[in-house]
Structure formats: structure tokens, C-alpha cells
Coordinates of C-alpha atoms and ligand atoms in Angstrom, one line a residue:
M1 CA 88.9 66.9 194.9
P2 CA 91.5 66.9 192.2
E3 CA 90.8 69.3 189.7
L4 CA 93.4 68.8 187.0
E5 CA 91.7 66.9 184.0
L6 CA 94.4 64.1 184.4
F7 CA 93.3 63.5 187.9
K8 CA 89.7 63.9 187.5
R9 CA 90.0 61.1 184.8
A10 CA 91.9 59.1 187.1
L11 CA 89.0 59.2 189.6
A12 CA 86.6 58.2 187.0
H13 CA 88.9 55.2 186.3
E14 CA 89.4 54.6 190.1
N15 CA 88.9 50.8 190.2
A16 CA 90.9 50.1 187.2
V17 CA 94.5 48.8 187.2
A18 CA 96.9 51.7 186.4
F19 CA 100.3 49.5 186.9
R20 CA 100.8 45.8 186.5
T21 CA 104.0 44.1 187.3
D22 CA 105.1 40.5 188.3
H23 CA 104.6 41.7 191.7
G24 CA 101.0 42.7 191.4
E25 CA 98.6 45.3 190.3
R26 CA 98.2 49.1 191.4
H27 CA 94.9 50.9 190.8
Y28 CA 94.1 54.4 189.8
S29 CA 92.6 54.9 193.1
E30 CA 96.0 54.2 194.9
L31 CA 97.9 56.7 192.5
L32 CA 95.3 59.3 193.9
E33 CA 95.8 58.3 197.3
C34 CA 99.6 58.1 197.2
S35 CA 100.0 61.4 195.2
E36 CA 97.9 63.1 197.8
Q37 CA 100.0 62.0 200.4
I38 CA 103.3 63.0 198.8
A39 CA 101.9 66.6 198.0
R40 CA 101.0 66.8 201.7
I41 CA 104.6 65.9 202.6
L42 CA 106.1 68.1 200.1
L43 CA 103.9 71.2 201.4
D44 CA 105.1 70.3 205.0
G45 CA 102.4 72.5 206.3
G46 CA 102.4 75.1 203.7
R47 CA 99.5 75.8 201.4
D48 CA 101.1 75.7 197.9
L49 CA 104.7 75.1 196.6
D50 CA 104.0 77.9 194.2
E51 CA 106.0 76.5 191.4
S52 CA 109.0 75.5 193.5
R53 CA 111.1 72.9 191.3
I54 CA 111.2 69.4 192.7
A55 CA 113.8 67.2 191.1
F56 CA 113.1 63.4 191.5
L57 CA 114.9 60.3 190.6
I58 CA 112.6 57.2 191.1
P59 CA 112.6 54.3 188.8
T60 CA 109.8 53.9 186.4
G61 CA 106.4 52.6 187.8
F62 CA 103.8 53.4 190.2
D63 CA 106.2 55.2 192.7
H64 CA 107.5 57.5 189.9
T65 CA 104.1 58.5 188.6
S66 CA 102.9 58.9 192.4
A67 CA 105.8 61.2 192.7
Q68 CA 105.2 63.2 189.6
W69 CA 101.5 63.7 190.4
G70 CA 102.4 64.4 194.0
I71 CA 104.7 67.3 193.1
W72 CA 101.8 68.5 190.7
R73 CA 99.0 68.3 193.3
A74 CA 101.3 70.3 195.7
G75 CA 101.5 73.1 193.3
G76 CA 105.3 72.2 192.4
V77 CA 107.3 71.8 188.8
A78 CA 108.3 68.2 188.2
V79 CA 112.0 67.9 187.3
P80 CA 112.5 64.3 186.4
L81 CA 116.3 63.2 186.6
C82 CA 117.9 60.7 184.2
L83 CA 118.8 57.5 185.8
A84 CA 121.9 57.0 183.9
A85 CA 123.2 60.6 184.7
T86 CA 126.7 61.3 186.3
T87 CA 127.2 63.3 189.5
P88 CA 128.1 66.6 187.5
E89 CA 125.2 66.1 185.3
Y90 CA 122.8 65.7 188.5
E91 CA 124.4 68.7 190.0
Y92 CA 123.9 70.8 187.0
T93 CA 120.2 69.9 186.4
I94 CA 119.4 70.3 190.1
T95 CA 121.0 73.8 190.5
D96 CA 120.3 75.1 187.1
S97 CA 116.5 74.4 187.8
D98 CA 117.1 75.7 191.3
A99 CA 115.3 72.6 192.8
S100 CA 114.4 73.4 196.5
V101 CA 113.8 69.7 197.0
V102 CA 115.2 66.3 195.8
F103 CA 113.1 63.3 196.1
T104 CA 114.5 59.7 195.5
T105 CA 114.6 56.1 196.8
R106 CA 116.7 54.8 199.4
E107 CA 118.7 52.9 196.7
L108 CA 119.3 55.9 194.6
S109 CA 119.8 58.3 197.4
E110 CA 123.5 57.7 197.4
K111 CA 123.9 59.5 193.9
L112 CA 122.3 62.7 195.5
V113 CA 123.2 62.9 199.0
D114 CA 126.3 64.9 198.7
I115 CA 124.8 67.3 196.2
C116 CA 121.9 67.9 198.5
K117 CA 124.3 68.5 201.5
Q118 CA 126.6 70.7 199.5
H119 CA 123.6 73.0 198.3
N120 CA 121.7 72.7 201.3
L121 CA 118.7 71.0 199.8
R122 CA 116.0 69.1 201.5
L123 CA 116.3 65.4 200.5
L124 CA 113.2 63.1 200.6
I125 CA 113.3 59.3 200.5
L126 CA 110.4 57.8 199.3
E127 CA 110.7 54.8 202.0
D128 CA 110.9 57.2 204.7
L129 CA 108.0 59.4 204.0
G130 CA 105.5 58.5 206.7
S131 CA 102.1 59.7 206.4
E132 CA 100.5 63.2 206.8
S133 CA 96.7 63.6 206.7
N134 CA 96.0 67.1 207.2
G135 CA 96.1 69.9 204.9
E136 CA 94.3 71.2 201.8
L137 CA 96.0 70.9 198.5
P138 CA 96.1 74.0 196.2
E139 CA 94.0 75.0 193.3
L140 CA 95.7 74.3 190.1
N141 CA 95.4 76.9 187.4
P142 CA 96.2 75.2 183.9
E143 CA 98.5 78.1 183.1
R144 CA 101.0 77.4 185.9
R145 CA 104.3 75.7 185.2
A146 CA 104.3 71.9 185.5
M147 CA 107.5 70.4 184.3
I148 CA 111.1 71.4 183.3
L149 CA 112.8 68.7 181.0
Y150 CA 116.4 69.2 180.1
T151 CA 117.3 69.0 176.5
S152 CA 120.6 69.1 174.8
G153 CA 121.0 71.4 172.0
T154 CA 123.0 74.2 170.2
T155 CA 124.2 75.5 173.7
S156 CA 127.0 73.5 175.5
K157 CA 124.7 72.6 178.5
P158 CA 121.2 71.3 178.3
K159 CA 118.6 73.9 178.5
G160 CA 115.5 73.3 180.8
V161 CA 112.2 73.3 178.7
V162 CA 109.2 74.6 180.7
S163 CA 105.8 73.1 179.9
T164 CA 102.6 74.5 181.6
H165 CA 99.8 72.0 182.7
R166 CA 97.9 73.3 179.7
N167 CA 100.6 72.5 177.5
I168 CA 100.9 68.7 179.0
Q169 CA 97.1 68.5 178.6
A170 CA 97.1 69.6 175.0
Q171 CA 100.1 67.2 174.4
I172 CA 98.1 64.1 175.8
E173 CA 94.8 65.1 174.2
M174 CA 95.9 65.2 170.6
L175 CA 97.6 61.8 171.0
V176 CA 94.6 60.2 172.5
K177 CA 92.4 61.5 169.9
A178 CA 94.8 60.8 166.7
W179 CA 95.7 57.2 167.9
E180 CA 92.5 56.3 169.6
W181 CA 93.6 55.4 172.9
Q182 CA 91.1 53.2 174.8
A183 CA 90.6 52.3 178.4
D184 CA 91.4 48.5 177.6
D185 CA 94.8 49.4 176.1
R186 CA 97.9 47.9 177.6
I187 CA 101.4 49.1 176.9
P188 CA 104.8 48.4 178.2
L189 CA 106.7 51.4 179.5
F190 CA 110.5 51.0 179.1
L191 CA 111.4 54.3 177.5
P192 CA 113.3 56.8 180.0
L193 CA 111.1 59.1 182.1
H194 CA 113.3 62.3 181.5
H195 CA 111.9 62.7 178.0
I196 CA 108.6 63.4 176.4
H197 CA 108.3 60.1 174.5
G198 CA 108.3 58.1 178.0
I199 CA 106.4 60.9 180.0
I200 CA 103.8 61.7 177.6
N201 CA 103.3 59.4 174.7
V202 CA 103.3 56.3 176.8
M203 CA 102.7 57.2 180.6
S204 CA 100.3 60.2 180.7
C205 CA 98.4 59.0 177.4
A206 CA 97.9 55.6 179.0
L207 CA 96.9 57.1 182.3
W208 CA 94.5 59.6 180.8
S209 CA 92.7 56.7 179.0
G210 CA 92.5 54.5 182.1
A211 CA 94.8 51.8 180.4
V212 CA 97.2 49.4 182.0
I213 CA 101.0 50.0 182.0
E214 CA 103.6 47.5 182.5
P215 CA 106.8 49.2 183.7
F216 CA 110.2 48.1 183.1
A217 CA 113.6 49.5 184.5
G218 CA 114.9 49.8 180.9
F219 CA 114.6 48.2 177.6
D220 CA 114.8 44.3 179.1
L221 CA 114.6 42.8 175.6
E222 CA 113.9 39.3 176.8
R223 CA 111.2 40.0 179.5
I224 CA 109.5 42.5 177.0
L225 CA 109.7 39.5 174.3
K226 CA 108.3 37.2 176.7
R227 CA 105.3 39.4 177.6
V228 CA 104.7 40.2 174.0
A229 CA 104.4 36.4 173.3
D230 CA 101.8 36.4 176.3
D231 CA 99.6 38.9 174.3
A232 CA 100.1 41.1 177.2
Y233 CA 99.9 44.5 175.0
T234 CA 97.6 46.2 172.5
V235 CA 100.0 49.2 171.8
F236 CA 103.8 49.5 171.8
M237 CA 105.9 52.6 171.4
A238 CA 109.8 52.6 170.9
V239 CA 112.6 54.4 169.2
P240 CA 114.0 53.0 165.8
T241 CA 117.1 51.7 167.8
I242 CA 114.8 49.2 169.6
Y243 CA 113.1 48.1 166.6
V244 CA 116.5 47.1 165.2
K245 CA 117.4 45.2 168.2
L246 CA 113.9 43.4 168.1
I247 CA 114.3 42.5 164.3
Q248 CA 117.9 41.1 165.3
A249 CA 116.3 39.2 168.2
L250 CA 113.6 37.7 166.1
E251 CA 116.0 36.8 163.4
T252 CA 118.2 34.9 166.0
Q253 CA 115.3 32.9 168.0
S254 CA 114.2 29.5 167.5
A255 CA 111.1 29.1 165.1
E256 CA 108.7 28.4 168.1
Q257 CA 109.8 31.4 170.1
R258 CA 109.7 33.6 166.8
D259 CA 106.3 32.2 166.0
R260 CA 104.9 33.3 169.4
N261 CA 106.6 36.7 169.5
I262 CA 105.2 37.5 166.0
N263 CA 101.8 36.4 166.8
G264 CA 101.9 38.7 169.8
F265 CA 103.1 41.6 167.7
Q266 CA 100.5 41.1 165.0
K267 CA 97.5 41.1 167.6
M268 CA 98.6 44.6 168.8
R269 CA 96.4 47.5 167.5
L270 CA 99.0 49.9 166.9
M271 CA 103.0 50.1 166.9
I272 CA 104.7 53.5 166.8
S273 CA 108.3 54.6 166.2
G274 CA 109.6 58.0 167.0
S275 CA 112.3 60.3 168.4
A276 CA 114.7 59.6 165.3
A277 CA 114.3 59.1 161.5
L278 CA 113.0 55.3 161.0
P279 CA 115.2 54.1 157.9
A280 CA 112.4 53.0 155.4
S281 CA 114.3 49.4 155.2
I282 CA 113.7 49.0 159.1
H283 CA 109.9 49.9 158.5
E284 CA 109.6 47.5 155.4
K285 CA 111.5 44.7 157.4
W286 CA 109.2 45.0 160.3
T287 CA 106.1 44.7 158.1
E288 CA 107.7 41.9 156.4
L289 CA 108.3 40.0 159.8
T290 CA 105.2 40.8 161.8
G291 CA 102.6 42.3 159.2
Q292 CA 102.7 45.4 161.2
K293 CA 102.8 48.7 159.6
L294 CA 104.7 51.1 162.0
L295 CA 103.2 54.5 162.6
E296 CA 106.1 57.0 162.5
R297 CA 105.6 60.3 164.0
Y298 CA 107.8 63.4 164.6
G299 CA 108.0 65.4 168.0
M300 CA 110.3 67.5 170.0
T301 CA 110.7 68.2 173.8
E302 CA 109.5 71.7 173.1
I303 CA 106.5 70.9 171.2
G304 CA 105.6 67.6 172.3
M305 CA 104.3 65.6 169.1
G306 CA 103.9 67.5 166.0
L307 CA 103.4 65.4 162.9
S308 CA 102.0 61.9 162.7
N309 CA 101.3 59.3 160.0
P310 CA 97.6 58.3 160.2
F311 CA 96.0 55.8 162.5
H312 CA 93.6 55.0 159.6
G313 CA 95.1 55.4 156.2
E314 CA 98.5 55.0 154.5
R315 CA 101.6 54.8 156.8
R316 CA 104.5 55.7 154.4
P317 CA 107.9 54.6 155.2
G318 CA 110.3 57.5 155.5
A319 CA 107.4 60.0 156.2
V320 CA 106.1 61.5 159.2
G321 CA 102.6 62.5 158.1
Q322 CA 100.7 65.4 158.8
P323 CA 100.0 67.8 161.7
L324 CA 98.5 66.3 164.7
P325 CA 95.0 67.9 165.9
G326 CA 95.6 71.5 167.1
V327 CA 99.0 71.7 165.7
E328 CA 99.9 74.3 163.0
I329 CA 103.0 73.7 161.0
R330 CA 104.7 75.8 158.3
L331 CA 108.0 75.5 156.5
K332 CA 110.5 78.4 156.2
A333 CA 112.8 78.5 153.5
E334 CA 116.2 79.8 153.6
T335 CA 115.4 82.8 151.8
G336 CA 113.1 83.5 154.8
E337 CA 109.8 82.9 152.6
V338 CA 107.1 80.5 154.2
V339 CA 107.1 77.5 151.7
T340 CA 103.9 77.2 149.9
N341 CA 104.6 74.3 147.2
E342 CA 105.3 70.8 147.9
D343 CA 108.9 69.5 147.2
E344 CA 110.6 72.8 148.6
P345 CA 112.4 72.2 151.8
G346 CA 112.2 74.5 154.8
E347 CA 112.8 74.6 158.3
I348 CA 109.8 73.2 160.5
Q349 CA 108.1 75.8 162.6
V350 CA 105.4 75.1 165.0
K351 CA 102.7 76.9 166.9
G352 CA 99.7 75.4 169.1
P353 CA 98.7 74.9 172.7
A354 CA 101.0 72.1 173.2
V355 CA 104.0 74.3 172.5
F356 CA 106.3 75.1 175.6
S357 CA 106.1 78.4 177.4
E358 CA 109.9 79.1 177.8
Y359 CA 113.6 77.9 178.5
W360 CA 114.0 78.0 182.2
N361 CA 115.9 81.2 183.1
R362 CA 117.0 82.0 179.5
P363 CA 114.9 84.6 178.2
E364 CA 117.1 85.6 175.3
V365 CA 117.3 82.0 174.1
T366 CA 113.5 81.8 174.4
A367 CA 113.3 84.7 172.2
E368 CA 115.6 83.6 169.6
S369 CA 113.7 80.4 169.5
F370 CA 110.6 82.0 168.3
E371 CA 109.5 83.7 165.0
D372 CA 106.3 85.8 165.1
A373 CA 105.1 83.3 167.9
W374 CA 106.2 80.3 165.8
F375 CA 108.8 78.1 167.4
R376 CA 111.8 77.4 165.1
T377 CA 112.5 73.5 165.6
G378 CA 116.1 73.6 163.7
D379 CA 114.7 70.6 161.7
M380 CA 114.5 70.6 157.7
A381 CA 111.4 68.9 156.1
V382 CA 109.8 68.8 152.9
L383 CA 106.2 68.2 151.9
E384 CA 105.7 65.3 149.4
T385 CA 102.2 64.4 148.1
G386 CA 100.7 65.3 151.3
Y387 CA 103.2 64.0 153.7
Y388 CA 106.1 65.5 155.5
R389 CA 109.4 64.1 155.3
I390 CA 112.5 65.0 157.8
M391 CA 115.4 65.8 156.2
G392 CA 117.7 66.3 158.9
R393 CA 118.8 69.1 161.4
L394 CA 120.2 72.5 160.5
S395 CA 123.0 72.2 163.1
V396 CA 125.5 69.8 162.9
D397 CA 126.2 69.9 166.5
I398 CA 123.2 67.9 167.5
I399 CA 123.5 64.3 167.4
K400 CA 120.6 61.6 167.5
S401 CA 121.9 58.4 169.1
G402 CA 119.3 55.7 170.1
G403 CA 116.6 58.5 170.1
Y404 CA 118.6 60.7 172.5
K405 CA 119.2 64.0 171.4
L406 CA 123.0 64.9 172.3
S407 CA 125.0 68.2 172.1
A408 CA 128.2 67.8 170.2
L409 CA 129.4 70.9 172.3
E410 CA 128.6 69.4 175.6
I411 CA 130.7 66.4 174.8
E412 CA 133.5 68.4 173.5
A413 CA 133.6 70.6 176.6
V414 CA 134.2 67.4 178.8
L415 CA 136.6 65.8 176.5
L416 CA 138.8 68.9 176.7
Q417 CA 139.2 68.3 180.3
H418 CA 141.1 65.2 179.4
P419 CA 144.7 65.6 180.3
D420 CA 145.8 64.3 177.1
I421 CA 143.4 66.0 174.8
S422 CA 144.3 69.4 173.5
E423 CA 141.7 69.9 170.8
C424 CA 138.6 67.9 169.8
A425 CA 135.6 67.7 167.5
V426 CA 132.6 65.6 168.2
I427 CA 130.0 64.6 165.5
G428 CA 127.3 62.0 164.7
T429 CA 128.5 59.2 162.2
P430 CA 126.0 56.9 160.5
D431 CA 125.3 53.7 162.5
D432 CA 122.9 50.9 161.8
T433 CA 122.1 50.5 165.4
W434 CA 122.1 53.8 166.8
G435 CA 121.1 55.9 163.8
E436 CA 124.2 58.2 164.8
A437 CA 127.1 57.0 167.0
V438 CA 129.1 59.7 169.0
S439 CA 132.4 60.1 167.2
A440 CA 135.4 62.1 168.6
A441 CA 138.4 63.5 166.6
V442 CA 141.0 64.3 168.7
V443 CA 144.6 66.3 168.7
L444 CA 146.6 64.7 171.5
A445 CA 149.2 66.4 173.6
Q446 CA 152.6 65.9 172.6
G447 CA 154.0 62.5 173.5
T448 CA 150.7 61.1 174.7
D449 CA 148.7 58.3 173.4
L450 CA 144.9 57.4 173.8
E451 CA 142.9 54.4 173.1
L452 CA 139.2 54.4 172.8
E453 CA 138.4 51.9 175.7
A454 CA 140.9 54.2 177.9
L455 CA 138.7 57.4 176.8
R456 CA 135.4 55.5 177.3
N457 CA 136.5 54.5 181.0
W458 CA 137.5 58.2 181.7
C459 CA 134.2 59.5 180.5
R460 CA 132.1 57.1 182.9
D461 CA 132.1 59.6 185.9
R462 CA 131.6 62.7 183.6
L463 CA 129.1 61.8 181.0
S464 CA 125.7 59.8 180.8
V465 CA 127.0 56.5 179.1
Y466 CA 124.9 57.2 175.9
K467 CA 127.0 60.3 175.5
I468 CA 130.4 58.7 175.6
P469 CA 132.2 58.4 172.3
K470 CA 131.9 55.2 170.3
R471 CA 134.4 56.0 167.9
L472 CA 137.7 58.0 168.2
S473 CA 140.0 59.2 165.7
C474 CA 143.5 60.8 166.8
V475 CA 144.7 63.3 164.3
N476 CA 147.7 65.9 164.1
A477 CA 145.2 68.8 163.3
L478 CA 141.6 69.1 163.1
P479 CA 140.3 70.4 159.6
R480 CA 139.6 74.2 159.6
N481 CA 138.3 76.9 157.3
A482 CA 140.1 79.9 156.5
M483 CA 138.5 81.6 159.3
G484 CA 140.3 79.0 161.6
K485 CA 136.9 77.5 162.6
V486 CA 136.7 73.5 162.8
T487 CA 134.7 72.3 159.6
K488 CA 132.7 69.5 160.9
P489 CA 131.9 68.1 157.4
A490 CA 135.5 67.6 156.9
V491 CA 135.6 65.8 160.5
K492 CA 133.0 63.5 159.2
D493 CA 135.1 62.5 156.2
L494 CA 138.0 61.5 158.6
F495 CA 135.6 59.0 159.9
A496 CA 134.3 57.9 156.4
E497 CA 137.9 57.1 155.5
S498 CA 138.8 55.3 158.6
Ligands
MCA501 C1 122.6 53.0 175.6 N1 123.8 53.0 175.2 C2 123.8 53.9 174.3 C3 122.5 54.4 174.0 N2 121.7 53.6 175.1 N3 124.8 54.4 173.4 C4 124.5 55.3 172.6 N4 123.2 55.7 172.4 C5 122.2 55.5 173.1 N5 120.9 55.8 172.9 C6 124.8 52.4 175.7 C7 124.8 51.4 176.8 O1 124.8 52.2 178.1 C8 125.9 50.6 176.8 O2 127.1 50.9 177.0 C9 126.0 50.2 175.3 O3 125.4 51.5 174.8 C10 125.0 49.0 174.9 O4 123.8 49.2 175.6 P1 122.6 48.3 175.4 O5 122.1 47.4 176.6 O6 122.6 47.6 174.1 O7 121.4 49.5 175.2 P2 120.0 49.6 176.2 O8 120.5 49.8 177.5 O9 119.1 48.6 175.7 O10 119.6 51.1 175.5 C11 119.3 51.3 174.1 C12 117.9 52.1 174.2 C13 118.0 53.4 175.0 C14 116.8 51.3 174.8 C15 117.7 52.3 172.8 O11 119.2 54.2 174.5 C16 116.7 54.1 175.1 O12 116.0 53.9 175.9 N6 116.7 55.2 174.2 C17 115.5 55.8 174.1 C18 115.6 57.3 174.3 C19 114.4 58.1 174.4 O13 113.3 57.9 175.0 N7 114.5 59.4 173.7 C20 113.3 60.1 173.5 C21 114.0 61.4 173.6 P3 128.3 50.2 177.5 O14 128.7 49.3 176.4 O15 129.6 51.3 177.8 O16 128.0 49.5 178.8 S1 113.2 62.3 172.3 C22 111.6 62.8 172.7 O17 111.3 62.6 173.7 C23 111.0 63.6 171.6 C24 109.9 64.4 172.0 C25 110.5 62.5 170.6 O18 110.3 62.7 169.4 O19 110.0 61.2 171.1
AMP502 P1 114.3 66.0 171.7 O1 114.7 67.4 171.7 O2 115.2 65.1 172.5 O3 112.7 65.9 172.0 O4 114.4 65.5 170.3 C1 113.7 66.0 169.3 C2 114.3 65.7 167.9 O5 114.3 64.4 167.6 C3 113.7 66.4 166.8 O6 114.0 67.8 166.7 C4 114.1 65.8 165.6 O7 115.5 66.1 165.3 C5 114.1 64.3 166.0 N1 112.9 63.5 165.7 C6 112.2 63.1 166.4 N2 111.1 62.3 165.9 C7 111.7 62.2 164.6 C8 111.4 61.4 163.4 N3 110.2 60.6 163.2 N4 112.2 61.4 162.3 C9 113.3 62.3 162.5 N5 113.6 62.7 163.3 C10 113.0 63.0 164.5

């Protein structure tokens, strides 16, 4: 009998549809059966994976969720891999998390087979699993580690954020309560499944509630709009870039198509934006076009969701609302004082059962990230007439592009491997579609020349496509301060001028 609350709830909804695609429907009972099979195969006769890390690369949908649940039911820690990653990125995630098994599909296995050989790892192929009907599954204490998500930050290489089953349950429960998830909800899932937004806010909340998920391999604008016009969904969650793309699409459609889509959006009970700042102009444009008031919320891999505009009540453009149930928030001013007044900015610090337990294998970084048990987010905010507003990040080395958090330092380290680049500085520059665009200022080796397209092509085997610079400026020298340190605000000016 499954004993994590998520699985108990799935059992209560066993006859309901969990996933719907053009090819048919898969029920909650099938998710439980399949994940049990996968758990037994992973256990391979053992009693408990004892928090061994299982890296998995499986496209969004029934199989992906069965794998995630199977890993959990065998007592393992799920390490979802990014579908768009490159070989060095896969190798880093798999070796940093010290995964013992890599689980994938036949089609995707070519991306991982050499890494598995090189590091002597068990490679499981979904289509070749067979069946295993014997063996008890372990008991799962909610304090056990459940998942490691890799997040880019102020260190050059991404860090593994470890969440326990209790953290994950708290992240789900607060959203189910605040946003009034129901068993009759239907939601499209097109966000990547190596980040909280897709994993928790969409997939896990839906499955916790007995709702229906329509999975997509990625943001397939045409197919998703077609389903919107069919009234397929009650809830919709996306990053600001996607709303920008939807507005562009609605504005260029025929009147008949637009009316059908607008009708589909109007009928939804809830539309949410998050992962990056939603410009007030996009918020207002969306309301003007569809009548829907987007609910903007704020979150982070380390905390799940923290702040949200209300489900009932004013959804204020440019603001992220108030703390979600169970979340404690405080602002810490530059002086080190806790902010007690409105209109005074400070760093957001967070406490609560949803906050992660540690960075994987990085005890010092974990310790530095907490102050008296409060997690330091590195985001600045201000409270204005009862609503928090995000003001930006403390670090210039963090870029948000299309909802992805990227580390300028990680990208710089890769660019420096280019034979013609002798120095570089990477920053995010304002961009109407992406929020910020990755932009690189480089000093070239003498007598060399570099075009943006050539640089982008060179990057393709080394960086996930969303990390590849979209803008390039070749300069004679990088701006530096008296200490010789590159001054990133001055680098931004280089692009403002160009
Ligand atoms: C794709 N490209 C990008 C990005 N995505 N470039 C910069 N930034 C990006 N985010 C590349 C494409 O690969 C392609 O490259 C070119 O840009 C145009 O691609 P296009 O087809 O227009 O884009 P897309 O494939 O439709 O992807 C856009 C997207 C995607 C749907 C917005 O980026 C996405 O799913 N973003 C969501 C990420 C997310 O879920 N973040 C949550 C993490 P080329 O021209 O070279 O072929 S944050 C989180 O979880 C916290 C907790 C939170 O608060 O939510
Ligand atoms: P990640 O670490 O990838 O989970 O991204 C989390 C970061 O995204 C946060 O620290 C914020 O900087 C940013 N973020 C998430 N939601 C919002 C929002 N609604 N407005 C502004 N920034 C946001």
C-alpha cells in the first residue's frame, strides 16, 4: 500500500484520468501500477534504494511521472535531467549528484550511453524494462531526501537543491489550498520538468488534486492554442515570455481564430504567471485581450512558492502579493535590520516547511545561505500597501531569460574555452520577449574575428540553447574598476550604446 500522501491521494482517484493526449488517456491506477513496477526494477531485489540518486531523462507525460514516482517508491532521490542539455552538462549533473542509475528512453539514450559507460553507471531503458512482480517496497519517512534540482546561481557551476518529501508535500499543499485546485481541473503541461514551476506547480498539484494533465513536449504554441479553443483547460500556468508569445499570436490570427481562443482563455478559472517579472504592460494587455486577470506569484527552487497574489481579491500588476499559507517572509535591509515599514526595500528571507534542506555536497554554501534559519533568497523586494513587489536581484551575475535562471559565471567559463576569446563578461540585457537576453562582451585574441552566429554555433555542443548568447560585443578592453575587477554595470552600458 503506498504511504506517501501523494500516492494515497492517487489511490483515492484511481479511476480518474491523470494524463490525456491525442493517443488516449492514462488513469491514476496506471500511474500507481507502473511506478510500482519501476520501483521493483530499480530495487533489483534490494529492499530500499536508501536515497541513492537516480538521474532520469524522460519526456513530459505519463512515463516521466511513472519514473519519478517509481524512484520515490523505491526510496531513491529523483534527479530530473534537462531535455535541452549538452553532453558536458549531463555529465556534470550525473556526476555531481553521484547518481548510481541513469533512466531514459531508447530514443534519448544516445545522449547518455557514453557517460554511463565512462562512469560505470547502470543505464535503464524504459522500453526494455520487462516486469518484476516480487518484492516489498520500502516505507517512506517524509523526512527523507526526495529530489535534487540543479539551479544556476552565484557559483560558476549549478548547485543541487535537495528537497525532502515533506518539503515537496508542503510546496504542493500550500498551492492546492491558495489556488483552490479541484479534481475537475484540466491543465496543459508544457514547462520543462527539471524545475519547480513544471514539476510542482503544474504536475504535482494537478496529480495531488485528481485533475487531468495534457502533456506537451515543449511550448507548442499552435497545438496549445487549438486546445484552448476547444475549451480543454480550466487552469493555465506559464512564464511571462509565453504570455508575450501568446499576445503576438492572438494579434496576428484571423478574427475567427482569435475569437475562439479568447473564448477559451476567458472560460478558464485561473491563469498564472511566474518564474520572472511579469511587466505590468503585459499583465494589462492580457486583461484587455482576454478579460483574464493574471495571478502573479514569486518562487524559487530552494523554497517552492513564497508569495502570491490572491485567488480571490485584487491581483495587482507589477506585484507578487502576500506570503502563501505556511510561508514566513521577512525583508532584511542593507543595514542588517529587519524591515518593519512599508516602502523600505530589503532582501527577501524565507522560513517554513517548504524550504529545501541543503545544497547537495556543499555544506559551506548551505550554511552561508541561511541567516538564523531564514533562507536568503538574494532577491530584493518592498512591501507597498500590503503587497510585495520584487525589485530585482542582489547579484548581477544572475540572468533570467524566458523564466530560466542562468549564471553569467557559468557561461563566461565556457566562453573562455573559445580559442579566439581572451577575456569576456556576460550580462543580461533587457529584452521584450525574454525578459533578459544573455549578452557577451568579449576581448578577442590578436588578429582574430568573431561573429555572433559563429559563436552561437560553437556554443551548441557546450551550453543548453537558452544559455547561448543572443548578443555579442567585441571590445578592446573590458571596463574595470581601480581594483582591476570587471564592472558589470559598465558592461551593460556597452550594450545600451550599441
Ligand atoms: C528557448 N530559447 C531561449 C529560451 N528558450 N533563449 C533564451 N531564453 C530562453 N528561455 C531559444 C530556443 O532554443 C531557440 O534557439 C530560440 O531561443 C527561439 O526558440 P523558441 O522556439 O521561440 O522558444 P521555445 O522553445 O518556445 O521556448 C521558450 C519558452 C522556454 C517556452 C519560454 O524557454 C521555457 O519553457 N521557459 C520556461 C522555463 C521554466 O519553466 N522556468 C522555471 C524555472 P535557436 O534560435 O538557437 O534555435 S524558475 C522556477 O521553477 C521557480 C521556482 C519559479 O518561480 O517558477
Ligand atoms: P529559480 O532559482 O530558477 O527557481 O528562479 C527563482 C528566481 O526567479 C527568483 O529568485 C526570482 O529572482 C525569480 N522570480 C520568480 N518569480 C518571479 C516573479 N514573479 N517576479 C520576479 N522574479 C521572479
